Amino acid sequence: MSQTRIDRRFAACRSEGRAALVTFVMAGDPDPATSLAILKALPEAGADVIELGMPFTDPMADGAPIQAAGLRALAAGQDLAKTIDLVRAFRAGDPDTPVVLMGYYNPIYVHGVDRFLSEALAAGVDGLIVVDLPPEEDPELCLPALAAGLNFIRLATPTTDEARLPVVLRNTSGFVYYVSVTGITGGAAPDFNAVGRAVSRIKSHTDLPVAVGFGVKTAAHAEAVARNADGVVVGSALVDTVRTSLVDGRATEKTVSAVTDIVRSLSAGIRAARAAAAE
């Protein structure tokens, strides 16, 4: 593959001596217009890479906050076609920030793989994270995505052993997403010492950046993860911030700023890790 926006962004963050902040929000949550406003505001607040959730009725890897965000989006009429349109609208004003679609295979399968890849690429999508397609199913989506020029980002977990890790990494591109806890999104904070050891182990197998997510909620968490990882992924904290900003289930004038406030805090935490390392 030729170099992608994801490759360039991680390289730029590395040249600054810091980890990248990868932010997850759900497409269409709490409504299409507010969702687009949040997307547009994320880069200025400090997001380096945006993961955009594809709403799905049965998100088996996700905890309550992301499950609720997906249901809000679905209730507002969001579907995969509208999610691709959302990326297109974002990309019209931002040619540089990488966008990764994250979710489950069912909506893509129903949409049609070839159609999905063509439309996603044309809209400005840079990569995919599809959590329920293991490496054994790479011909289903991973290999066609790579051939189309999209990064396919794979998850490694605390239970991915030395025998399994090379299989997971085989067709991974863009970055490796390390799941820092055994469980679902939005769970307990990770053991940061264990995360550091895991990142080192993964890096012994690949030159790809390693981003760490699941359980990262605060600036202090972000700072701790950024001491060892190339990227810090935060999702549940952001979508739960959307939820708490709503009144009677609807967006308020505080919804977008509530999200950007926490993103600025997380970004400051990552930069604090860089400053500490320089001392």
XYZ file of N, CA and C in Angstrom:
837
model
N 0.834 -1.203 0.000
C 0.000 0.000 0.000
C 0.865 1.247 0.000
N 0.375 2.293 -0.678
C 1.029 3.587 -0.574
C 0.723 4.190 0.790
N 1.454 5.223 1.159
C 1.280 5.834 2.478
C -0.105 6.458 2.590
N -0.748 6.249 3.726
C -2.102 6.756 3.951
C -2.081 7.923 4.931
N -3.225 8.562 5.087
C -3.335 9.638 6.079
C -2.981 9.130 7.475
N -3.361 7.888 7.766
C -3.063 7.320 9.082
C -1.556 7.206 9.271
N -0.883 6.693 8.261
C 0.580 6.586 8.329
C 1.211 7.954 8.563
N 0.751 8.936 7.799
C 1.343 10.275 7.901
C 1.066 10.904 9.257
N -0.117 10.681 9.804
C -0.444 11.307 11.083
C 0.370 10.706 12.221
N 0.504 9.385 12.254
C 1.326 8.783 13.305
C 2.787 9.207 13.169
N 3.261 9.330 11.932
C 4.635 9.793 11.723
C 4.804 11.218 12.225
N 3.801 12.067 11.986
C 3.878 13.457 12.445
C 3.887 13.529 13.965
N 3.050 12.733 14.615
C 3.038 12.721 16.085
C 4.357 12.200 16.632
N 4.903 11.183 15.983
C 6.190 10.641 16.416
C 7.285 11.697 16.294
N 7.220 12.501 15.224
C 8.237 13.548 15.052
C 8.126 14.618 16.128
N 6.930 14.752 16.715
C 6.730 15.693 17.813
C 7.081 15.073 19.159
N 7.440 13.799 19.156
C 7.812 13.126 20.387
C 6.640 12.792 21.291
N 5.480 12.546 20.695
C 4.292 12.268 21.517
C 3.430 11.190 20.875
N 2.506 10.675 21.686
C 1.515 9.736 21.175
C 0.397 10.491 20.460
N -0.300 9.790 19.600
C -1.478 10.346 18.928
C -2.706 10.146 19.810
N -3.623 11.103 19.757
C -4.914 10.952 20.427
C -5.928 10.468 19.395
N -6.468 9.282 19.635
C -7.460 8.673 18.750
C -8.806 8.733 19.459
N -9.749 9.471 18.883
C -11.044 9.669 19.542
C -12.139 8.902 18.806
N -12.977 8.225 19.576
C -14.114 7.494 19.023
C -15.404 8.230 19.342
N -16.216 8.452 18.319
C -17.585 8.935 18.505
C -18.493 8.108 17.610
N -19.760 8.076 17.955
C -20.721 7.281 17.196
C -21.367 8.136 16.108
N -21.348 7.651 14.888
C -21.975 8.363 13.779
C -23.472 8.541 14.037
N -23.952 9.783 13.895
C -25.379 10.050 14.040
C -25.854 10.256 15.453
N -24.951 10.251 16.421
C -25.321 10.418 17.830
C -25.093 11.861 18.273
N -26.089 12.525 18.829
C -27.468 12.077 19.091
C -28.404 12.335 17.914
N -27.922 13.073 16.907
C -28.664 13.339 15.681
C -27.641 13.685 14.605
N -28.010 13.604 13.335
C -27.017 13.803 12.270
C -26.311 15.155 12.314
N -27.050 16.225 12.546
C -26.436 17.560 12.524
C -25.441 17.732 13.666
N -25.811 17.302 14.861
C -24.901 17.425 16.006
C -23.696 16.519 15.838
N -23.920 15.344 15.282
C -22.817 14.427 15.041
C -21.784 15.046 14.105
N -22.233 15.696 13.048
C -21.308 16.355 12.128
C -20.590 17.509 12.824
N -21.297 18.263 13.653
C -20.669 19.372 14.377
C -19.580 18.857 15.316
N -19.830 17.729 15.975
C -18.819 17.134 16.850
C -17.607 16.711 16.030
N -17.848 16.034 14.927
C -16.745 15.604 14.068
C -15.872 16.776 13.658
N -16.504 17.830 13.190
C -15.750 18.993 12.709
C -14.938 19.645 13.818
N -15.414 19.545 15.064
C -14.744 20.206 16.185
C -13.611 19.384 16.780
N -13.574 18.083 16.516
C -12.596 17.216 17.173
C -11.137 17.559 16.846
N -10.773 17.778 15.583
C -9.351 18.042 15.308
C -8.810 19.278 16.017
N -9.564 20.359 16.015
C -9.100 21.575 16.673
C -8.954 21.364 18.176
N -9.776 20.486 18.740
C -9.692 20.208 20.176
C -8.504 19.325 20.532
N -7.889 18.683 19.523
C -6.711 17.882 19.809
C -6.754 16.455 19.315
N -7.832 16.060 18.649
C -7.901 14.700 18.114
C -6.982 14.571 16.905
N -6.144 13.552 16.907
C -5.243 13.299 15.783
C -5.843 12.336 14.771
N -6.594 11.372 15.252
C -7.267 10.379 14.417
C -8.686 10.235 14.956
N -9.660 10.108 14.052
C -11.053 9.950 14.472
C -11.529 8.550 14.109
N -11.999 7.823 15.110
C -12.733 6.585 14.868
C -14.213 6.925 14.900
N -14.919 6.540 13.853
C -16.342 6.834 13.734
C -17.106 5.527 13.784
N -17.923 5.386 14.823
C -18.672 4.151 14.993
C -19.780 4.000 13.979
N -19.933 2.790 13.467
C -21.047 2.451 12.585
C -22.136 1.835 13.455
N -23.255 2.516 13.668
C -24.277 2.011 14.593
C -24.755 0.609 14.209
N -24.917 -0.221 15.221
C -25.346 -1.607 15.015
C -26.155 -2.034 16.222
N -27.142 -2.872 15.991
C -28.064 -3.255 17.064
C -27.457 -4.201 18.081
N -26.386 -4.924 17.708
C -25.840 -5.958 18.589
C -24.329 -5.822 18.727
N -23.869 -4.745 19.361
C -22.421 -4.490 19.470
C -21.792 -5.270 20.612
N -21.433 -6.524 20.341
C -21.065 -7.442 21.426
C -19.762 -7.105 22.146
N -18.908 -6.277 21.556
C -17.656 -5.919 22.229
C -17.761 -4.648 23.051
N -18.931 -4.006 23.016
C -19.064 -2.679 23.612
C -19.863 -2.701 24.903
N -19.448 -1.805 25.808
C -20.158 -1.631 27.056
C -21.351 -0.707 26.913
N -21.971 -0.400 28.043
C -23.227 0.349 28.042
C -23.151 1.714 27.347
N -22.101 2.524 27.561
C -22.086 3.843 26.910
C -22.134 3.784 25.390
N -21.326 2.915 24.784
C -21.320 2.837 23.319
C -22.562 2.125 22.800
N -23.054 1.132 23.535
C -24.332 0.526 23.159
C -25.432 1.584 23.102
N -25.492 2.425 24.123
C -26.530 3.462 24.179
C -26.359 4.471 23.056
N -25.107 4.825 22.749
C -24.855 5.771 21.663
C -25.342 5.214 20.331
N -25.081 3.916 20.106
C -25.545 3.299 18.876
C -27.056 3.282 18.766
N -27.720 3.010 19.873
C -29.188 3.005 19.862
C -29.742 4.406 19.629
N -29.109 5.429 20.214
C -29.552 6.809 19.949
C -29.417 7.138 18.469
N -28.295 6.735 17.888
C -28.056 7.026 16.474
C -29.056 6.298 15.587
N -29.299 5.032 15.878
C -30.265 4.277 15.087
C -31.658 4.880 15.197
N -32.019 5.325 16.399
C -33.333 5.950 16.592
C -33.449 7.252 15.819
N -32.310 7.910 15.591
C -32.304 9.161 14.836
C -32.237 8.921 13.324
N -32.239 7.647 12.914
C -32.272 7.322 11.495
C -30.929 7.042 10.858
N -29.868 6.922 11.672
C -28.541 6.694 11.099
C -28.423 5.275 10.553
N -27.814 5.148 9.394
C -27.487 3.850 8.827
C -26.120 3.949 8.172
N -25.673 2.869 7.530
C -24.324 2.866 6.987
C -24.160 3.877 5.858
N -25.162 3.994 5.001
C -25.079 4.972 3.905
C -24.950 6.389 4.452
N -25.706 6.694 5.495
C -25.632 8.034 6.083
C -24.306 8.245 6.820
N -23.733 7.166 7.342
C -22.425 7.273 7.987
C -21.356 7.628 6.960
N -21.421 7.003 5.801
C -20.483 7.345 4.725
C -20.700 8.791 4.282
N -21.959 9.218 4.205
C -22.253 10.619 3.861
C -21.676 11.573 4.904
N -21.711 11.152 6.164
C -21.171 11.972 7.247
C -19.667 12.177 7.061
N -18.966 11.117 6.685
C -17.532 11.242 6.412
C -17.298 12.188 5.246
N -18.116 12.071 4.216
C -17.967 12.938 3.038
C -18.147 14.407 3.429
N -19.124 14.683 4.265
C -19.364 16.060 4.695
C -18.207 16.573 5.549
N -17.679 15.719 6.419
C -16.519 16.103 7.229
C -15.303 16.350 6.351
N -15.075 15.464 5.409
C -13.881 15.547 4.573
C -13.888 16.789 3.685
N -15.053 17.321 3.367
C -15.132 18.525 2.532
C -14.429 19.707 3.180
N -14.364 19.705 4.517
C -13.707 20.805 5.222
C -12.415 20.421 5.896
N -12.039 19.143 5.846
C -10.829 18.672 6.516
C -10.180 17.604 5.653
N -9.165 17.964 4.878
C -8.529 16.994 3.987
C -7.471 16.130 4.654
N -7.163 16.379 5.917
C -5.977 15.776 6.534
C -6.244 14.797 7.669
N -7.250 15.036 8.503
C -7.453 14.191 9.681
C -7.909 12.793 9.280
N -7.188 11.756 9.688
C -7.598 10.392 9.327
C -8.928 10.013 9.978
N -9.753 9.302 9.214
C -11.037 8.805 9.701
C -11.073 7.293 9.529
N -11.350 6.599 10.619
C -11.454 5.144 10.629
C -12.887 4.768 10.981
N -13.516 3.948 10.157
C -14.843 3.426 10.498
C -14.665 2.196 11.373
N -15.371 2.186 12.504
C -15.237 1.080 13.461
C -16.597 0.484 13.758
N -16.651 -0.839 13.763
C -17.916 -1.484 14.096
C -17.901 -2.959 13.780
N -19.006 -3.430 13.228
C -19.251 -4.854 13.043
C -19.564 -5.146 11.580
N -19.387 -6.402 11.203
C -19.438 -6.759 9.793
C -20.851 -6.757 9.218
N -21.848 -7.046 10.024
C -23.203 -7.222 9.488
C -23.679 -6.056 8.613
N -23.585 -4.795 9.069
C -24.044 -3.700 8.201
C -23.266 -3.616 6.887
N -21.977 -3.929 6.918
C -21.164 -3.904 5.705
C -21.602 -5.019 4.760
N -21.829 -6.194 5.300
C -22.262 -7.340 4.510
C -23.596 -7.050 3.820
N -24.513 -6.471 4.569
C -25.832 -6.147 4.003
C -25.709 -5.068 2.927
N -24.846 -4.096 3.159
C -24.621 -3.015 2.198
C -23.973 -3.540 0.919
N -23.138 -4.573 1.071
C -22.367 -5.126 -0.037
C -20.924 -4.683 0.063
N -19.995 -5.634 0.159
C -18.594 -5.303 0.411
C -18.020 -4.402 -0.668
N -18.183 -4.770 -1.929
C -17.604 -3.967 -3.010
C -18.178 -2.561 -3.024
N -19.474 -2.471 -2.861
C -20.127 -1.151 -2.835
C -19.636 -0.337 -1.646
N -19.552 -0.979 -0.484
C -19.098 -0.294 0.716
C -17.691 0.256 0.542
N -16.777 -0.574 0.063
C -15.387 -0.136 -0.080
C -15.272 1.011 -1.073
N -15.979 0.915 -2.169
C -15.935 1.975 -3.177
C -16.460 3.285 -2.619
N -17.596 3.232 -1.933
C -18.204 4.450 -1.393
C -17.382 5.022 -0.248
N -16.864 4.145 0.615
C -16.067 4.617 1.749
C -14.803 5.319 1.265
N -14.134 4.728 0.307
C -12.912 5.318 -0.226
C -13.201 6.666 -0.878
N -14.277 6.735 -1.662
C -14.635 7.985 -2.337
C -15.006 9.073 -1.345
N -15.581 8.689 -0.202
C -15.999 9.666 0.803
C -14.828 10.201 1.621
N -13.701 9.484 1.619
C -12.542 9.936 2.380
C -12.236 9.123 3.613
N -12.785 7.911 3.697
C -12.444 7.001 4.795
C -11.015 6.496 4.577
N -10.271 6.343 5.680
C -8.876 5.922 5.599
C -8.639 4.509 6.078
N -9.481 4.007 6.971
C -9.234 2.689 7.521
C -10.485 2.086 8.134
N -10.375 0.807 8.468
C -11.499 0.061 9.040
C -11.037 -0.714 10.267
N -11.904 -0.740 11.273
C -11.764 -1.669 12.393
C -13.075 -2.436 12.470
N -13.021 -3.722 12.190
C -14.227 -4.560 12.208
C -13.967 -5.674 13.208
N -14.550 -5.529 14.380
C -14.089 -6.305 15.527
C -14.510 -7.766 15.492
N -15.498 -8.120 14.671
C -15.971 -9.503 14.669
C -15.524 -10.280 13.438
N -14.484 -9.814 12.756
C -13.894 -10.564 11.645
C -12.475 -10.972 12.025
N -12.258 -12.207 12.430
C -10.920 -12.661 12.803
C -10.038 -12.832 11.567
N -8.729 -13.012 11.760
C -7.821 -13.165 10.622
C -8.203 -14.300 9.673
N -8.833 -15.329 10.197
C -9.239 -16.453 9.350
C -10.243 -16.029 8.279
N -10.897 -14.895 8.486
C -11.879 -14.395 7.525
C -11.333 -13.240 6.685
N -10.022 -13.105 6.590
C -9.439 -11.980 5.856
C -9.939 -11.840 4.414
N -10.179 -12.931 3.674
C -10.679 -12.749 2.305
C -12.048 -12.067 2.238
N -12.793 -12.116 3.358
C -14.140 -11.549 3.378
C -14.122 -10.035 3.219
N -13.228 -9.354 3.937
C -13.196 -7.893 3.906
C -11.785 -7.323 3.981
N -10.941 -7.897 4.829
C -9.609 -7.333 5.051
C -8.811 -7.224 3.756
N -8.674 -8.304 3.032
C -7.858 -8.284 1.818
C -8.449 -7.371 0.744
N -9.762 -7.391 0.509
C -10.322 -6.421 -0.445
C -10.119 -4.971 -0.004
N -10.189 -4.708 1.310
C -9.970 -3.347 1.802
C -8.540 -2.893 1.541
N -7.581 -3.764 1.830
C -6.187 -3.431 1.587
C -5.938 -3.188 0.103
N -6.534 -4.022 -0.742
C -6.365 -3.859 -2.179
C -6.955 -2.538 -2.663
N -8.002 -2.075 -1.981
C -8.638 -0.809 -2.360
C -7.869 0.406 -1.853
N -6.930 0.187 -0.922
C -6.144 1.290 -0.385
C -6.559 1.754 0.987
N -7.377 0.947 1.673
C -7.810 1.277 3.031
C -6.993 0.479 4.036
N -6.542 1.133 5.098
C -5.893 0.409 6.184
C -6.906 -0.493 6.874
N -6.467 -1.688 7.256
C -7.302 -2.599 8.034
C -6.611 -2.798 9.371
N -7.232 -2.291 10.419
C -6.618 -2.224 11.744
C -7.154 -3.361 12.591
N -6.251 -4.124 13.133
C -6.643 -5.307 13.901
C -6.448 -5.056 15.393
N -7.233 -5.762 16.194
C -7.131 -5.671 17.642
C -6.299 -6.819 18.195
N -5.399 -6.483 19.116
C -4.709 -7.472 19.946
C -5.179 -7.275 21.380
N -5.193 -8.331 22.159
C -5.744 -8.281 23.510
C -4.779 -8.896 24.507
N -5.082 -8.773 25.802
C -4.213 -9.419 26.798
C -4.123 -10.932 26.631
N -5.081 -11.542 25.950
C -5.059 -12.999 25.762
C -4.466 -13.412 24.413
N -3.974 -12.452 23.621
C -3.323 -12.780 22.350
C -1.899 -13.240 22.642
N -1.662 -14.545 22.570
C -0.362 -15.079 22.978
C 0.648 -15.021 21.834
N 1.857 -15.515 22.103
C 2.943 -15.438 21.130
C 2.649 -16.214 19.857
N 1.866 -17.274 19.965
C 1.526 -18.054 18.778
C 0.484 -17.330 17.928
N -0.445 -16.641 18.588
C -1.543 -15.993 17.873
C -1.149 -14.627 17.318
N -0.252 -13.917 18.001
C 0.055 -12.535 17.633
C 0.511 -12.386 16.175
N 1.414 -13.215 15.662
C 1.807 -13.060 14.257
C 0.642 -13.237 13.289
N -0.316 -14.068 13.640
C -1.503 -14.255 12.794
C -2.343 -12.980 12.786
N -2.497 -12.378 13.952
C -3.260 -11.137 14.065
C -2.598 -10.013 13.261
N -1.271 -9.978 13.313
C -0.535 -8.880 12.686
C -0.351 -9.049 11.183
N -0.585 -10.224 10.663
C -0.195 -10.563 9.293
C -0.686 -9.550 8.258
N -1.947 -9.202 8.298
C -2.507 -8.268 7.320
C -2.952 -6.951 7.946
N -2.467 -6.684 9.153
C -2.800 -5.427 9.820
C -2.008 -4.287 9.196
N -2.639 -3.131 9.078
C -1.927 -1.950 8.574
C -2.459 -0.712 9.273
N -1.730 0.399 9.148
C -2.130 1.641 9.808
C -1.611 1.705 11.228
N -2.218 0.920 12.106
C -1.743 0.757 13.471
C -2.353 -0.486 14.071
N -1.792 -0.938 15.165
C -2.345 -2.048 15.932
C -3.114 -1.451 17.103
N -4.323 -1.926 17.316
C -5.153 -1.456 18.424
C -5.032 -2.482 19.543
N -4.368 -2.087 20.634
C -4.238 -2.992 21.763
C -5.362 -2.736 22.760
N -6.147 -3.751 23.009
C -7.240 -3.705 23.982
C -6.640 -3.935 25.361
N -6.669 -2.916 26.201
C -5.861 -2.935 27.425
C -6.466 -3.741 28.564
N -7.721 -4.138 28.429
C -8.372 -4.906 29.488
C -9.057 -6.112 28.867
N -9.285 -7.121 29.679
C -10.049 -8.277 29.233
C -11.521 -7.985 29.507
N -12.263 -7.689 28.452
C -13.668 -7.347 28.636
C -14.146 -6.415 27.551
N -15.177 -5.636 27.873
C -15.820 -4.769 26.906
C -15.343 -3.329 27.077
N -15.723 -2.465 26.128
C -15.347 -1.062 26.201
C -15.945 -0.410 27.441
N -15.244 0.640 27.904
C -15.779 1.419 29.009
C -15.666 0.757 30.360
N -14.833 -0.264 30.477
C -14.693 -0.970 31.742
C -13.724 -0.286 32.689
N -13.137 -1.088 33.565
C -12.208 -0.558 34.566
C -10.948 -0.017 33.898
N -10.268 0.891 34.597
C -9.007 1.429 34.088
C -7.986 0.308 33.978
N -7.122 0.370 32.952
C -6.130 -0.690 32.774
C -5.023 -0.646 33.808
N -4.303 -1.751 33.909
C -3.063 -1.817 34.676
C -1.981 -1.231 33.763
N -1.526 -0.014 34.061
C -0.648 0.687 33.135
C 0.723 0.033 33.007
N 1.205 -0.608 34.057
C 2.466 -1.331 33.956
C 2.333 -2.517 33.008
N 1.203 -3.209 33.118
C 0.950 -4.339 32.218
C 0.800 -3.866 30.785
N 0.172 -2.703 30.604
C 0.022 -2.148 29.257
C 1.389 -1.866 28.648
N 2.284 -1.290 29.419
C 3.620 -1.007 28.923
C 4.338 -2.268 28.470
N 4.211 -3.333 29.246
C 4.849 -4.596 28.868
C 4.217 -5.164 27.597
N 2.904 -5.052 27.500
C 2.217 -5.581 26.323
C 2.596 -4.811 25.066
N 2.686 -3.496 25.168
C 3.081 -2.687 24.012
C 4.479 -3.079 23.549
N 5.389 -3.257 24.485
C 6.753 -3.673 24.137
C 6.751 -5.029 23.444
N 5.919 -5.932 23.919
C 5.853 -7.266 23.306
C 5.330 -7.175 21.874
N 4.284 -6.385 21.662
C 3.739 -6.248 20.312
C 4.763 -5.604 19.388
N 5.468 -4.594 19.895
C 6.455 -3.898 19.072
C 7.623 -4.806 18.678
N 7.841 -5.855 19.425
C 8.897 -6.792 19.044
C 8.507 -7.616 17.823
N 7.216 -7.547 17.454
C 6.714 -8.304 16.308
C 6.375 -7.427 15.101
N 6.344 -6.116 15.268
C 5.881 -5.257 14.174
C 6.485 -3.861 14.287
N 6.595 -3.202 13.140
C 7.014 -1.804 13.122
C 5.827 -0.850 13.137
N 4.623 -1.384 13.122
C 3.437 -0.537 13.129
C 3.284 0.188 14.468
N 2.683 1.389 14.461
C 2.349 2.038 15.736
C 1.364 1.182 16.527
N 1.458 1.276 17.833
C 0.529 0.564 18.715
C -0.277 1.592 19.496
N -1.587 1.569 19.317
C -2.494 2.453 20.052
C -3.251 1.631 21.087
N -3.474 2.207 22.240
C -4.078 1.492 23.366
C -5.419 2.111 23.720
N -6.442 1.267 23.833
C -7.765 1.735 24.211
C -8.469 0.764 25.141
N -9.726 1.033 25.432
C -10.600 0.327 26.386
C -10.200 0.748 27.810
N -11.072 1.431 28.498
C -10.832 1.797 29.889
C -10.099 3.105 30.090
N -9.672 3.770 29.012
C -8.976 5.056 29.129
C -10.029 6.165 29.174
N -10.088 6.883 30.290
C -11.191 7.830 30.485
C -10.753 9.248 30.823
N -9.584 9.403 31.420
C -9.186 10.703 31.952
C -7.847 11.143 31.380
N -7.520 12.418 31.632
C -6.215 12.928 31.212
C -5.089 12.156 31.873
N -5.266 11.782 33.144
C -4.240 11.013 33.847
C -4.059 9.642 33.207
N -5.163 9.005 32.830
C -5.068 7.729 32.117
C -4.319 7.912 30.801
N -4.686 8.964 30.056
C -4.050 9.218 28.761
C -2.556 9.438 28.924
N -2.188 10.185 29.945
C -0.768 10.430 30.191
C -0.035 9.132 30.495
N -0.628 8.276 31.310
C 0.014 7.022 31.682
C 0.194 6.116 30.472
N -0.826 6.018 29.629
C -0.737 5.168 28.445
C 0.273 5.734 27.451
N 0.294 7.060 27.312
C 1.149 7.707 26.321
C 2.637 7.562 26.635
N 2.969 7.168 27.834
C 4.384 6.963 28.163
C 4.986 5.797 27.393
N 4.139 4.856 26.961
C 4.635 3.665 26.276
C 4.046 3.461 24.884
N 2.827 3.931 24.660
C 2.126 3.644 23.413
C 2.335 4.743 22.383
N 2.076 4.402 21.130
C 2.128 5.383 20.042
C 0.812 6.123 19.883
N -0.244 5.597 20.476
C -1.547 6.240 20.390
C -2.382 5.895 21.604
N -3.284 6.797 21.955
C -4.209 6.611 23.070
C -5.616 6.723 22.511
N -6.421 5.674 22.697
C -7.770 5.634 22.141
C -8.787 5.863 23.256
N -9.680 6.820 23.036
C -10.726 7.114 24.023
C -12.073 7.151 23.306
N -13.027 6.387 23.822
C -14.339 6.342 23.200
C -15.485 6.462 24.177
N -15.571 5.534 25.125
C -16.724 5.513 26.034
C -16.878 6.818 26.797
N -15.751 7.399 27.212
C -15.830 8.671 27.949
C -16.445 9.765 27.095
N -16.174 9.740 25.792
C -16.716 10.781 24.906
C -18.198 10.573 24.636
N -18.584 9.339 24.329
C -20.004 9.119 24.024
C -20.853 9.266 25.281
N -20.282 8.968 26.448
C -21.038 9.188 27.679
C -21.175 10.685 27.970
N -20.182 11.463 27.543
C -20.283 12.916 27.668
C -21.409 13.450 26.794
N -21.565 12.892 25.609
C -22.716 13.257 24.772
C -24.005 12.984 25.525
N -24.113 11.792 26.102
C -25.347 11.409 26.802
C -25.684 12.385 27.927
N -24.694 12.731 28.736
C -24.979 13.580 29.893
C -25.277 15.022 29.493
N -24.970 15.388 28.240
C -25.260 16.752 27.777
C -26.685 16.903 27.255
N -27.374 15.785 27.053
C -28.689 15.821 26.431
C -29.766 16.221 27.442
N -30.806 16.823 26.920
C -32.001 17.129 27.705
C -33.186 16.500 26.989
N -33.879 15.612 27.694
C -34.982 14.859 27.083
C -34.529 14.151 25.816
N -33.291 13.656 25.838
C -32.770 12.898 24.718
C -32.300 13.710 23.538
N -32.329 15.018 23.662
C -31.956 15.871 22.537
C -30.706 16.684 22.850
N -29.970 17.015 21.784
C -28.762 17.813 21.935
C -29.089 19.195 22.481
N -28.141 19.759 23.191
C -28.272 21.115 23.709
C -27.105 21.948 23.191
N -27.102 23.212 23.529
C -26.013 24.092 23.107
C -24.686 23.683 23.730
N -24.734 22.818 24.756
C -23.510 22.388 25.438
C -22.963 21.061 24.910
N -23.688 20.389 24.028
C -23.285 19.037 23.629
C -21.920 19.020 22.959
N -21.719 19.845 21.954
C -20.449 19.830 21.228
C -19.305 20.277 22.136
N -19.502 21.343 22.879
C -18.424 21.858 23.728
C -18.090 20.896 24.860
N -19.078 20.142 25.337
C -18.792 19.157 26.381
C -17.815 18.104 25.874
N -17.998 17.691 24.620
C -17.092 16.698 24.037
C -15.711 17.302 23.797
N -15.682 18.484 23.223
C -14.374 19.085 22.920
C -13.607 19.437 24.195
N -14.300 19.761 25.270
C -13.607 20.041 26.526
C -12.835 18.818 27.012
N -13.456 17.651 26.954
C -12.774 16.455 27.436
C -11.655 16.052 26.476
N -11.842 16.296 25.171
C -10.779 15.992 24.209
C -9.562 16.875 24.469
N -9.795 18.147 24.773
C -8.662 19.033 25.103
C -7.925 18.538 26.343
N -8.673 18.085 27.322
C -8.060 17.568 28.541
C -7.223 16.330 28.250
N -7.743 15.427 27.441
C -7.007 14.219 27.080
C -5.748 14.559 26.292
N -5.878 15.501 25.367
C -4.726 15.930 24.577
C -3.644 16.526 25.475
N -4.067 17.301 26.475
C -3.103 17.874 27.418
C -2.405 16.778 28.213
N -3.138 15.728 28.558
C -2.525 14.610 29.269
C -1.447 13.936 28.447
N -1.719 13.750 27.161
C -0.722 13.132 26.274
C 0.511 14.006 26.174
N 0.320 15.282 26.038
C 1.455 16.212 25.937
C 2.233 16.300 27.249
N 1.555 16.065 28.357
C 2.244 16.034 29.643
C 3.204 14.848 29.700
N 2.808 13.733 29.074
C 3.698 12.567 29.031
C 4.954 12.896 28.246
N 4.799 13.636 27.146
C 5.966 14.042 26.358
C 6.883 14.936 27.184
N 6.290 15.904 27.910
C 7.095 16.813 28.711
C 7.837 16.069 29.815
N 7.167 15.082 30.420
C 7.809 14.313 31.499
C 8.973 13.503 30.952
N 8.803 12.967 29.733
C 9.867 12.159 29.140
C 11.089 12.999 28.794
N 10.848 14.299 28.510
C 11.946 15.182 28.122
C 12.752 15.666 29.318
N 12.192 15.535 30.515
C 12.890 16.042 31.703
C 14.050 15.131 32.123
